[in-house]
XYZ file of C-alpha atoms in Angstrom:
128
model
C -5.341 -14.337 11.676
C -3.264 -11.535 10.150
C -4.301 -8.232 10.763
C -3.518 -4.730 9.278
C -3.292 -1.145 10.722
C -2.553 1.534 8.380
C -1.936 5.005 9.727
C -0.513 8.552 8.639
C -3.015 10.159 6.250
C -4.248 13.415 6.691
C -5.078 17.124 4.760
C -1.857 18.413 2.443
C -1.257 20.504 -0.012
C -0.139 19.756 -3.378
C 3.367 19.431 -3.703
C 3.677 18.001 -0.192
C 4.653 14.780 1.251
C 3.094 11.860 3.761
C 4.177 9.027 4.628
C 1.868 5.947 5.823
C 2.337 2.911 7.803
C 0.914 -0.629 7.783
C 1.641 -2.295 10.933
C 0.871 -6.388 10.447
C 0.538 -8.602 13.053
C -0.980 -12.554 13.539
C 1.311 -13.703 10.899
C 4.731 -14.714 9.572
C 5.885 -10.943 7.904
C 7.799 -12.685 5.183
C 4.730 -14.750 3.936
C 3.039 -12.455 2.499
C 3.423 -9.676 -0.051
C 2.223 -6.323 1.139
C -0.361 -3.884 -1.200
C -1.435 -0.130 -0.803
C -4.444 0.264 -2.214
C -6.430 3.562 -2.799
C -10.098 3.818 -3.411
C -11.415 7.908 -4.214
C -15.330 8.754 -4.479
C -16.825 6.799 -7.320
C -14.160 4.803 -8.482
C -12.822 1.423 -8.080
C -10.178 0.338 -5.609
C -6.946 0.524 -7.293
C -3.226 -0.627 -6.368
C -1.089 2.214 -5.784
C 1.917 -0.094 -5.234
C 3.195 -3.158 -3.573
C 6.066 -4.890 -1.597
C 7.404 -8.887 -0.998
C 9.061 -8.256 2.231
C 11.194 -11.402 2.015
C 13.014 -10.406 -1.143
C 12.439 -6.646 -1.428
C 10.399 -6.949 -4.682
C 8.385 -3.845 -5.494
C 5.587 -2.702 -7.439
C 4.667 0.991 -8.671
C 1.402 2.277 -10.467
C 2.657 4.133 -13.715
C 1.001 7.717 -11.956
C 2.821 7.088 -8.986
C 6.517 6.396 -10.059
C 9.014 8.799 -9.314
C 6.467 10.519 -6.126
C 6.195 6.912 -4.431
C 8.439 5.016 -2.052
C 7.879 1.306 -0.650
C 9.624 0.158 1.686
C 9.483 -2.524 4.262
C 10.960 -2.993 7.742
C 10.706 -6.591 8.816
C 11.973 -6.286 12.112
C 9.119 -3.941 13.213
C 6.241 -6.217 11.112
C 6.003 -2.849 9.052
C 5.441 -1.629 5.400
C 5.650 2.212 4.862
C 4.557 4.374 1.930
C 6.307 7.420 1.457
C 4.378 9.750 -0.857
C 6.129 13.468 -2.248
C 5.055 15.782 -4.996
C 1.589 14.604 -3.847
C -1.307 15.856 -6.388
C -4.794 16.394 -5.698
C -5.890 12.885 -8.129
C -4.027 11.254 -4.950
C -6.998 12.096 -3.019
C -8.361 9.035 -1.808
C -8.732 6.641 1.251
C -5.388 4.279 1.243
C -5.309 0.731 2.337
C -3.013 -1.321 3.541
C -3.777 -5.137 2.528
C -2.024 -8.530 2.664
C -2.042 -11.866 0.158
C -0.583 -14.985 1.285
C -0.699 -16.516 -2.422
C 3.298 -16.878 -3.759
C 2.295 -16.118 -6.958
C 0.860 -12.338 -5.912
C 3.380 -12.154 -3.488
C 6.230 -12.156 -6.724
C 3.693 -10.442 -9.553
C 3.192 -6.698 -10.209
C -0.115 -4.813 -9.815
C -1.837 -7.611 -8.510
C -5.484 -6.607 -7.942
C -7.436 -6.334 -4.899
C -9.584 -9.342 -5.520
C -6.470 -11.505 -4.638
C -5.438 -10.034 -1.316
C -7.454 -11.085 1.635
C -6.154 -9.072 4.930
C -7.300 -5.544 5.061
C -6.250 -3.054 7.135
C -9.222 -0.012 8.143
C -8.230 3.025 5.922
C -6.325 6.192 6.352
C -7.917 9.075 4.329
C -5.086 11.345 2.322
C -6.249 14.527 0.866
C -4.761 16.662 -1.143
C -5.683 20.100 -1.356
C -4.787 23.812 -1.138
């Protein structure tokens, strides 16, 4: 079964930069499309962008373009979000998650309901 390990959040201030990691293993990388995810206290889980590894395909979030970077590495099984300019609304927990459905895989701002490998959580906050 495919699993997910996201890793790299932590406490910044605004204006600064993280970048997270999704390490997948149990699976064929280039089957499935890759999502970040970000959930913050009291509001739904929403995609924050996504990657198809096997074609390079990428999704943004309107609030997110221009700050965000996806970006895949298929020799290490890894997907890495690169966040700058980071705002305090970017405060939230950030998941890494996987879909194995072609059609996600090639769509934009697919929704969480349609990915079914989930990585733990890696808590970004963004404060001074």
């Amino acid at each position: 079964e495919v699993q997910l390990q996201a890793s790299g959040g932590g406490l910044v201030q605004p204006g600064g930069s993280l970048r997270l990691s999704c390490v997948v293993s149990g699976g064929t990388f280039d089957d499935y499309g890759i999502g970040w995810f970000r959930q913050a206290p009291g509001k739904e889980r929403e995609v924050v962008s996504s990657i198809s590894p096997k074609d390079g395909r990428t999704y943004y979030t309107e609030s997110v373009k221009g700050r965000f970077t996806v970006s895949g590495d298929n020799a290490k099984n890894s997907v890495y979000l690169q966040m700058n300019s980071l705002e305090p609304e970017d405060t939230a927990i950030y998941y890494c998650a996987a879909t194995d459905r072609r059609w996600a895989r090639l769509a934009a701002g697919v929704t969480a309901a349609y990915y079914d490998y989930w990585g733990q959580g890696t808590l970004v906050t963004v404060s001074s």
